[in-house]
Amino acid sequence: MTDAASLAAHLLAAEADRRAVGSISHDDASALLTVDDAYAVQDAVVAAKVADGDRVVGAKLGLVSKAKQQAMGVDEPVYGWLTERMTMAHGESLDLGWLIHPRVEPEIVFVLAEDLAGPGITAGDVLDATAHVCAGLEVIDSRYVGFTFTLEDVIADNTSAARFALGDGRAAPRDVELPLLGCVLRRDGEVVETAAGAAVMGDPAEAVAMLANFLARRGQWLERGWTILSGGLTAPTALAPGTDVTATFHSLGTVSVRANP
Ligand code: OOG
Ligand code: MG
Protein backbone atom coordinates (compact mmCIF):
# COMPACT_ATOMS: atom_id res chain seq x y z
CA MET A 1 0.00 0.00 0.00
CA THR A 2 0.94 3.66 -0.24
CA ASP A 3 2.45 4.37 3.17
CA ALA A 4 0.10 4.86 6.09
CA ALA A 5 1.45 8.33 6.88
CA SER A 6 0.65 9.77 3.46
CA LEU A 7 -2.84 8.23 3.36
CA ALA A 8 -3.45 9.64 6.86
CA ALA A 9 -2.24 13.06 5.70
CA HIS A 10 -4.69 12.88 2.75
CA LEU A 11 -7.61 12.19 5.12
CA LEU A 12 -6.51 14.82 7.64
CA ALA A 13 -6.30 17.41 4.86
CA ALA A 14 -9.83 16.55 3.75
CA GLU A 15 -11.03 17.04 7.33
CA ALA A 16 -9.14 20.32 7.77
CA ASP A 17 -10.32 21.70 4.41
CA ARG A 18 -13.90 20.39 4.89
CA ARG A 19 -13.73 18.85 1.45
CA ALA A 20 -14.71 15.29 0.63
CA VAL A 21 -12.14 13.23 -1.25
CA GLY A 22 -12.48 10.09 -3.36
CA SER A 23 -12.15 6.95 -1.29
CA ILE A 24 -8.76 5.26 -1.16
CA SER A 25 -10.06 2.11 -2.86
CA HIS A 26 -11.65 4.16 -5.63
CA ASP A 27 -8.88 6.67 -6.28
CA ASP A 28 -5.62 4.89 -5.76
CA ALA A 29 -5.26 1.34 -7.02
CA SER A 30 -1.71 1.24 -5.63
CA ALA A 31 -3.14 1.90 -2.18
CA LEU A 32 -5.31 -1.21 -1.90
CA LEU A 33 -5.56 -1.78 1.81
CA THR A 34 -5.98 -4.87 3.93
CA VAL A 35 -7.93 -4.46 7.16
CA ASP A 36 -4.62 -4.36 9.07
CA ASP A 37 -3.25 -1.70 6.71
CA ALA A 38 -6.43 0.31 7.23
CA TYR A 39 -6.05 0.24 11.02
CA ALA A 40 -2.44 1.38 10.54
CA VAL A 41 -3.74 4.41 8.59
CA GLN A 42 -6.32 5.01 11.34
CA ASP A 43 -3.55 4.85 13.96
CA ALA A 44 -1.59 7.44 11.98
CA VAL A 45 -4.66 9.72 11.77
CA VAL A 46 -5.20 9.55 15.53
CA ALA A 47 -1.48 9.91 16.31
CA ALA A 48 -1.42 13.11 14.23
CA LYS A 49 -4.38 14.50 16.20
CA VAL A 50 -2.64 13.69 19.48
CA ALA A 51 0.61 15.25 18.24
CA ASP A 52 -1.47 18.37 17.52
CA GLY A 53 -2.61 18.54 21.17
CA ASP A 54 -5.82 16.52 21.02
CA ARG A 55 -6.36 13.57 23.40
CA VAL A 56 -8.05 10.16 23.13
CA VAL A 57 -11.11 10.09 25.42
CA GLY A 58 -12.77 6.91 24.24
CA ALA A 59 -13.58 4.51 21.44
CA LYS A 60 -16.48 3.77 19.14
CA LEU A 61 -17.94 0.80 17.39
CA GLY A 62 -19.45 1.17 13.97
CA LEU A 63 -21.52 -0.81 11.49
CA VAL A 64 -22.82 -3.10 14.19
CA SER A 65 -26.61 -2.90 13.67
CA LYS A 66 -28.32 -4.25 10.55
CA ALA A 67 -29.83 -0.78 10.02
CA LYS A 68 -26.37 0.80 9.81
CA GLN A 69 -24.88 -2.00 7.74
CA GLN A 70 -27.69 -1.70 5.20
CA ALA A 71 -27.50 2.10 5.15
CA MET A 72 -23.76 2.11 4.41
CA GLY A 73 -23.44 -1.09 2.37
CA VAL A 74 -20.73 -2.55 4.64
CA ASP A 75 -21.60 -5.57 6.75
CA GLU A 76 -18.72 -5.98 9.19
CA PRO A 77 -18.27 -4.10 12.46
CA VAL A 78 -15.39 -1.65 12.78
CA TYR A 79 -13.95 0.52 15.50
CA GLY A 80 -12.35 3.93 15.83
CA TRP A 81 -11.21 6.46 18.41
CA LEU A 82 -12.91 9.44 20.06
CA THR A 83 -10.91 12.53 20.94
CA GLU A 84 -11.53 15.48 23.20
CA ARG A 85 -12.05 17.89 20.29
CA MET A 86 -14.96 15.74 19.08
CA THR A 87 -17.01 16.35 22.23
CA MET A 88 -20.16 18.46 22.06
CA ALA A 89 -22.48 19.45 24.89
CA HIS A 90 -26.05 18.15 24.94
CA GLY A 91 -28.13 20.72 23.03
CA GLU A 92 -25.10 22.41 21.51
CA SER A 93 -25.48 24.09 18.15
CA LEU A 94 -22.84 23.22 15.62
CA ASP A 95 -21.55 25.48 12.89
CA LEU A 96 -21.78 23.31 9.79
CA GLY A 97 -18.85 25.13 8.25
CA TRP A 98 -16.67 22.88 10.40
CA LEU A 99 -17.87 19.70 8.75
CA ILE A 100 -18.37 18.23 5.28
CA HIS A 101 -21.78 16.47 5.19
CA PRO A 102 -22.63 15.43 8.74
CA ARG A 103 -25.17 12.78 9.68
CA VAL A 104 -26.40 11.92 13.16
CA GLU A 105 -27.14 8.55 14.76
CA PRO A 106 -28.38 7.47 18.20
CA GLU A 107 -26.14 5.26 20.34
CA ILE A 108 -26.09 3.72 23.80
CA VAL A 109 -22.97 4.94 25.56
CA PHE A 110 -20.87 3.22 28.22
CA VAL A 111 -18.62 5.25 30.54
CA LEU A 112 -16.02 2.98 32.08
CA ALA A 113 -15.08 2.87 35.76
CA GLU A 114 -12.40 0.19 35.15
CA ASP A 115 -10.03 -0.82 32.39
CA LEU A 116 -11.39 -3.50 30.06
CA ALA A 117 -8.65 -5.62 28.56
CA GLY A 118 -9.35 -8.71 26.45
CA PRO A 119 -9.16 -11.44 25.43
CA GLY A 120 -12.06 -13.30 26.97
CA ILE A 121 -14.15 -10.25 27.94
CA THR A 122 -17.87 -11.04 28.24
CA ALA A 123 -20.93 -8.77 28.31
CA GLY A 124 -21.04 -9.34 32.09
CA ASP A 125 -17.46 -8.08 32.40
CA VAL A 126 -18.51 -4.97 30.47
CA LEU A 127 -21.36 -4.29 32.89
CA ASP A 128 -19.00 -4.82 35.86
CA ALA A 129 -16.51 -2.31 34.43
CA THR A 130 -19.13 0.34 33.53
CA ALA A 131 -19.73 3.37 35.77
CA HIS A 132 -22.92 4.30 33.94
CA VAL A 133 -24.71 4.14 30.62
CA CYS A 134 -26.23 7.19 28.96
CA ALA A 135 -27.88 8.41 25.76
CA GLY A 136 -25.59 9.46 22.94
CA LEU A 137 -25.70 11.03 19.51
CA GLU A 138 -22.79 10.55 17.19
CA VAL A 139 -22.20 13.05 14.39
CA ILE A 140 -20.42 11.14 11.64
CA ASP A 141 -18.78 12.97 8.74
CA SER A 142 -17.12 10.66 6.24
CA ARG A 143 -14.18 12.31 4.56
CA TYR A 144 -15.21 10.45 1.38
CA VAL A 145 -17.44 11.80 -1.40
CA GLY A 146 -21.05 10.72 -0.92
CA PHE A 147 -20.28 8.69 2.25
CA THR A 148 -19.21 5.94 -0.20
CA PHE A 149 -16.58 3.56 1.09
CA THR A 150 -15.40 -0.02 1.53
CA LEU A 151 -14.75 -1.62 4.91
CA GLU A 152 -11.05 -0.76 4.62
CA ASP A 153 -11.72 2.84 3.51
CA VAL A 154 -13.98 3.56 6.48
CA ILE A 155 -11.52 2.04 8.97
CA ALA A 156 -8.72 4.23 7.58
CA ASP A 157 -11.02 7.26 8.04
CA ASN A 158 -11.35 6.57 11.80
CA THR A 159 -14.84 5.23 11.01
CA SER A 160 -16.18 8.70 10.03
CA ALA A 161 -15.81 9.99 13.63
CA ALA A 162 -16.44 13.74 13.88
CA ARG A 163 -18.42 14.76 16.99
CA PHE A 164 -20.46 13.17 19.76
CA ALA A 165 -22.77 14.38 22.51
CA LEU A 166 -23.94 12.64 25.67
CA GLY A 167 -27.25 13.18 27.46
CA ASP A 168 -27.45 14.25 31.09
CA GLY A 169 -29.42 11.18 32.21
CA ARG A 170 -27.42 8.26 33.60
CA ALA A 171 -28.26 4.74 34.68
CA ALA A 172 -26.28 2.01 36.41
CA PRO A 173 -25.78 -0.63 33.71
CA ARG A 174 -27.55 -3.36 35.67
CA ASP A 175 -30.53 -1.12 36.48
CA VAL A 176 -31.70 -1.12 32.86
CA GLU A 177 -32.40 -3.89 30.37
CA LEU A 178 -30.08 -2.71 27.65
CA PRO A 179 -31.57 -4.86 24.84
CA LEU A 180 -35.04 -3.47 25.61
CA LEU A 181 -34.08 0.21 25.80
CA GLY A 182 -36.34 1.87 23.26
CA CYS A 183 -34.99 4.76 21.24
CA VAL A 184 -36.84 7.36 19.18
CA LEU A 185 -34.89 9.67 16.86
CA ARG A 186 -36.56 12.94 15.92
CA ARG A 187 -35.59 15.65 13.49
CA ASP A 188 -37.27 18.97 14.26
CA GLY A 189 -39.78 17.07 16.37
CA GLU A 190 -40.72 14.53 13.69
CA VAL A 191 -39.96 10.87 14.26
CA VAL A 192 -37.41 9.69 11.69
CA GLU A 193 -36.13 6.41 13.16
CA THR A 194 -36.96 4.04 16.02
CA ALA A 195 -35.05 1.10 17.50
CA ALA A 196 -34.23 -0.80 20.68
CA GLY A 197 -30.86 -1.64 22.20
CA ALA A 198 -31.03 -5.18 20.84
CA ALA A 199 -30.38 -3.69 17.36
CA VAL A 200 -26.70 -3.79 18.34
CA MET A 201 -25.74 -7.50 18.43
CA GLY A 202 -28.71 -8.37 20.61
CA ASP A 203 -27.16 -6.39 23.49
CA PRO A 204 -24.87 -3.35 23.26
CA ALA A 205 -22.77 -4.77 26.12
CA GLU A 206 -21.91 -7.66 23.74
CA ALA A 207 -20.66 -5.12 21.22
CA VAL A 208 -18.40 -3.46 23.79
CA ALA A 209 -17.07 -6.90 24.81
CA MET A 210 -16.31 -7.61 21.14
CA LEU A 211 -14.44 -4.31 20.93
CA ALA A 212 -12.29 -5.12 23.99
CA ASN A 213 -11.50 -8.54 22.50
CA PHE A 214 -10.69 -7.05 19.08
CA LEU A 215 -8.32 -4.54 20.66
CA ALA A 216 -6.55 -7.26 22.62
CA ARG A 217 -5.33 -8.74 19.35
CA ARG A 218 -3.45 -5.50 18.79
CA GLY A 219 -2.19 -5.18 22.36
CA GLN A 220 -4.70 -2.42 23.15
CA TRP A 221 -7.49 -2.08 25.72
CA LEU A 222 -10.29 0.24 26.85
CA GLU A 223 -9.32 2.54 29.72
CA ARG A 224 -11.22 3.55 32.81
CA GLY A 225 -12.83 6.95 32.39
CA TRP A 226 -13.28 6.45 28.66
CA THR A 227 -16.52 6.94 26.76
CA ILE A 228 -17.50 4.02 24.51
CA LEU A 229 -20.10 4.47 21.75
CA SER A 230 -21.61 1.04 21.17
CA GLY A 231 -22.74 1.64 17.57
CA GLY A 232 -25.58 3.40 15.76
CA LEU A 233 -28.94 1.74 16.45
CA THR A 234 -30.65 3.14 13.36
CA ALA A 235 -29.75 4.52 9.95
CA PRO A 236 -28.20 7.98 10.35
CA THR A 237 -30.13 11.16 9.56
CA ALA A 238 -28.64 14.23 7.85
CA LEU A 239 -27.76 17.22 10.03
CA ALA A 240 -29.03 19.94 7.71
CA PRO A 241 -28.68 23.69 8.43
CA GLY A 242 -31.10 24.88 11.10
CA THR A 243 -32.22 21.41 12.17
CA ASP A 244 -32.42 19.89 15.62
CA VAL A 245 -31.86 16.15 16.06
CA THR A 246 -32.98 14.57 19.33
CA ALA A 247 -32.72 10.99 20.54
CA THR A 248 -34.93 9.89 23.43
CA PHE A 249 -34.11 6.62 25.17
CA HIS A 250 -36.28 4.79 27.65
CA SER A 251 -34.71 5.12 31.15
CA LEU A 252 -31.88 7.36 29.88
CA GLY A 253 -33.66 10.50 28.70
CA THR A 254 -32.76 12.69 25.77
CA VAL A 255 -29.75 14.05 23.97
CA SER A 256 -29.84 16.56 21.15
CA VAL A 257 -27.61 18.42 18.76
CA ARG A 258 -28.48 21.30 16.47
CA ALA A 259 -27.01 22.78 13.35
CA ASN A 260 -26.81 26.56 12.97
CA PRO A 261 -28.86 27.92 10.03
C1 OOG B 1 -19.16 4.74 9.52
C2 OOG B 1 -19.32 4.89 10.99
C3 OOG B 1 -20.23 3.86 11.58
C4 OOG B 1 -21.83 3.43 13.46
O1 OOG B 1 -22.25 3.70 14.59
O2 OOG B 1 -22.35 2.55 12.76
C5 OOG B 1 -20.69 4.20 12.95
C6 OOG B 1 -20.24 5.49 8.77
O3 OOG B 1 -21.41 5.08 8.85
O4 OOG B 1 -19.90 6.47 8.10
O5 OOG B 1 -20.22 5.07 13.63
MG1 MG C 1 -21.64 5.60 15.22
mmCIF file with all atom_site columns, N, CA, C and O in Angstrom, residues 8 28 57 77 81 95 98 128 166 209 211 224 234 256:
data_model
loop_
_atom_site.group_PDB
_atom_site.id
_atom_site.type_symbol
_atom_site.label_atom_id
_atom_site.label_alt_id
_atom_site.label_comp_id
_atom_site.label_asym_id
_atom_site.label_entity_id
_atom_site.label_seq_id
_atom_site.pdbx_PDB_ins_code
_atom_site.Cartn_x
_atom_site.Cartn_y
_atom_site.Cartn_z
_atom_site.occupancy
_atom_site.B_iso_or_equiv
_atom_site.pdbx_formal_charge
_atom_site.auth_seq_id
_atom_site.auth_comp_id
_atom_site.auth_asym_id
_atom_site.auth_atom_id
_atom_site.pdbx_PDB_model_num
ATOM 1  N N  . ALA A 1 8   ? -2.899  8.907  5.704  1.00 0.00 ? 8   ALA A N  1
ATOM 2  C CA . ALA A 1 8   ? -3.452  9.639  6.855  1.00 0.00 ? 8   ALA A CA 1
ATOM 3  C C  . ALA A 1 8   ? -3.431  11.134 6.580  1.00 0.00 ? 8   ALA A C  1
ATOM 4  O O  . ALA A 1 8   ? -4.415  11.849 6.864  1.00 0.00 ? 8   ALA A O  1
ATOM 5  N N  . ASP A 1 28  ? -7.045  5.182  -5.753 1.00 0.00 ? 28  ASP A N  1
ATOM 6  C CA . ASP A 1 28  ? -5.621  4.885  -5.763 1.00 0.00 ? 28  ASP A CA 1
ATOM 7  C C  . ASP A 1 28  ? -5.422  3.374  -5.747 1.00 0.00 ? 28  ASP A C  1
ATOM 8  O O  . ASP A 1 28  ? -5.329  2.756  -4.692 1.00 0.00 ? 28  ASP A O  1
ATOM 9  N N  . VAL A 1 57  ? -10.209 10.143 24.251 1.00 0.00 ? 57  VAL A N  1
ATOM 10 C CA . VAL A 1 57  ? -11.110 10.090 25.421 1.00 0.00 ? 57  VAL A CA 1
ATOM 11 C C  . VAL A 1 57  ? -12.051 8.885  25.347 1.00 0.00 ? 57  VAL A C  1
ATOM 12 O O  . VAL A 1 57  ? -12.913 8.727  26.212 1.00 0.00 ? 57  VAL A O  1
ATOM 13 N N  . PRO A 1 77  ? -18.526 -5.151 11.475 1.00 0.00 ? 77  PRO A N  1
ATOM 14 C CA . PRO A 1 77  ? -18.266 -4.101 12.464 1.00 0.00 ? 77  PRO A CA 1
ATOM 15 C C  . PRO A 1 77  ? -16.831 -3.577 12.395 1.00 0.00 ? 77  PRO A C  1
ATOM 16 O O  . PRO A 1 77  ? -15.911 -4.297 11.994 1.00 0.00 ? 77  PRO A O  1
ATOM 17 N N  . TRP A 1 81  ? -11.582 5.780  17.167 1.00 0.00 ? 81  TRP A N  1
ATOM 18 C CA . TRP A 1 81  ? -11.207 6.460  18.413 1.00 0.00 ? 81  TRP A CA 1
ATOM 19 C C  . TRP A 1 81  ? -11.901 7.806  18.529 1.00 0.00 ? 81  TRP A C  1
ATOM 20 O O  . TRP A 1 81  ? -12.061 8.531  17.541 1.00 0.00 ? 81  TRP A O  1
ATOM 21 N N  . ASP A 1 95  ? -21.703 24.718 14.125 1.00 0.00 ? 95  ASP A N  1
ATOM 22 C CA . ASP A 1 95  ? -21.548 25.480 12.892 1.00 0.00 ? 95  ASP A CA 1
ATOM 23 C C  . ASP A 1 95  ? -21.147 24.508 11.788 1.00 0.00 ? 95  ASP A C  1
ATOM 24 O O  . ASP A 1 95  ? -20.073 23.910 11.850 1.00 0.00 ? 95  ASP A O  1
ATOM 25 N N  . TRP A 1 98  ? -17.764 23.704 9.895  1.00 0.00 ? 98  TRP A N  1
ATOM 26 C CA . TRP A 1 98  ? -16.669 22.877 10.403 1.00 0.00 ? 98  TRP A CA 1
ATOM 27 C C  . TRP A 1 98  ? -16.655 21.472 9.822  1.00 0.00 ? 98  TRP A C  1
ATOM 28 O O  . TRP A 1 98  ? -15.680 20.740 9.997  1.00 0.00 ? 98  TRP A O  1
ATOM 29 N N  . ASP A 1 128 ? -19.772 -4.986 34.607 1.00 0.00 ? 128 ASP A N  1
ATOM 30 C CA . ASP A 1 128 ? -19.001 -4.817 35.856 1.00 0.00 ? 128 ASP A CA 1
ATOM 31 C C  . ASP A 1 128 ? -18.055 -3.617 35.775 1.00 0.00 ? 128 ASP A C  1
ATOM 32 O O  . ASP A 1 128 ? -17.784 -2.977 36.784 1.00 0.00 ? 128 ASP A O  1
ATOM 33 N N  . LEU A 1 166 ? -23.333 13.553 24.704 1.00 0.00 ? 166 LEU A N  1
ATOM 34 C CA . LEU A 1 166 ? -23.937 12.642 25.674 1.00 0.00 ? 166 LEU A CA 1
ATOM 35 C C  . LEU A 1 166 ? -25.085 13.353 26.379 1.00 0.00 ? 166 LEU A C  1
ATOM 36 O O  . LEU A 1 166 ? -25.004 14.551 26.672 1.00 0.00 ? 166 LEU A O  1
ATOM 37 N N  . ALA A 1 209 ? -17.954 -5.751 24.522 1.00 0.00 ? 209 ALA A N  1
ATOM 38 C CA . ALA A 1 209 ? -17.074 -6.902 24.808 1.00 0.00 ? 209 ALA A CA 1
ATOM 39 C C  . ALA A 1 209 ? -16.295 -7.273 23.550 1.00 0.00 ? 209 ALA A C  1
ATOM 40 O O  . ALA A 1 209 ? -15.070 -7.511 23.603 1.00 0.00 ? 209 ALA A O  1
ATOM 41 N N  . LEU A 1 211 ? -15.462 -5.339 21.155 1.00 0.00 ? 211 LEU A N  1
ATOM 42 C CA . LEU A 1 211 ? -14.435 -4.315 20.929 1.00 0.00 ? 211 LEU A CA 1
ATOM 43 C C  . LEU A 1 211 ? -13.206 -4.575 21.810 1.00 0.00 ? 211 LEU A C  1
ATOM 44 O O  . LEU A 1 211 ? -12.072 -4.542 21.326 1.00 0.00 ? 211 LEU A O  1
ATOM 45 N N  . ARG A 1 224 ? -10.243 2.981  31.869 1.00 0.00 ? 224 ARG A N  1
ATOM 46 C CA . ARG A 1 224 ? -11.221 3.548  32.815 1.00 0.00 ? 224 ARG A CA 1
ATOM 47 C C  . ARG A 1 224 ? -11.351 5.050  32.540 1.00 0.00 ? 224 ARG A C  1
ATOM 48 O O  . ARG A 1 224 ? -10.362 5.717  32.203 1.00 0.00 ? 224 ARG A O  1
ATOM 49 N N  . THR A 1 234 ? -29.771 2.917  14.521 1.00 0.00 ? 234 THR A N  1
ATOM 50 C CA . THR A 1 234 ? -30.647 3.144  13.356 1.00 0.00 ? 234 THR A CA 1
ATOM 51 C C  . THR A 1 234 ? -29.792 3.660  12.202 1.00 0.00 ? 234 THR A C  1
ATOM 52 O O  . THR A 1 234 ? -28.615 3.960  12.390 1.00 0.00 ? 234 THR A O  1
ATOM 53 N N  . SER A 1 256 ? -29.575 15.923 22.447 1.00 0.00 ? 256 SER A N  1
ATOM 54 C CA . SER A 1 256 ? -29.837 16.561 21.154 1.00 0.00 ? 256 SER A CA 1
ATOM 55 C C  . SER A 1 256 ? -28.646 17.363 20.679 1.00 0.00 ? 256 SER A C  1
ATOM 56 O O  . SER A 1 256 ? -27.794 17.784 21.475 1.00 0.00 ? 256 SER A O  1
#
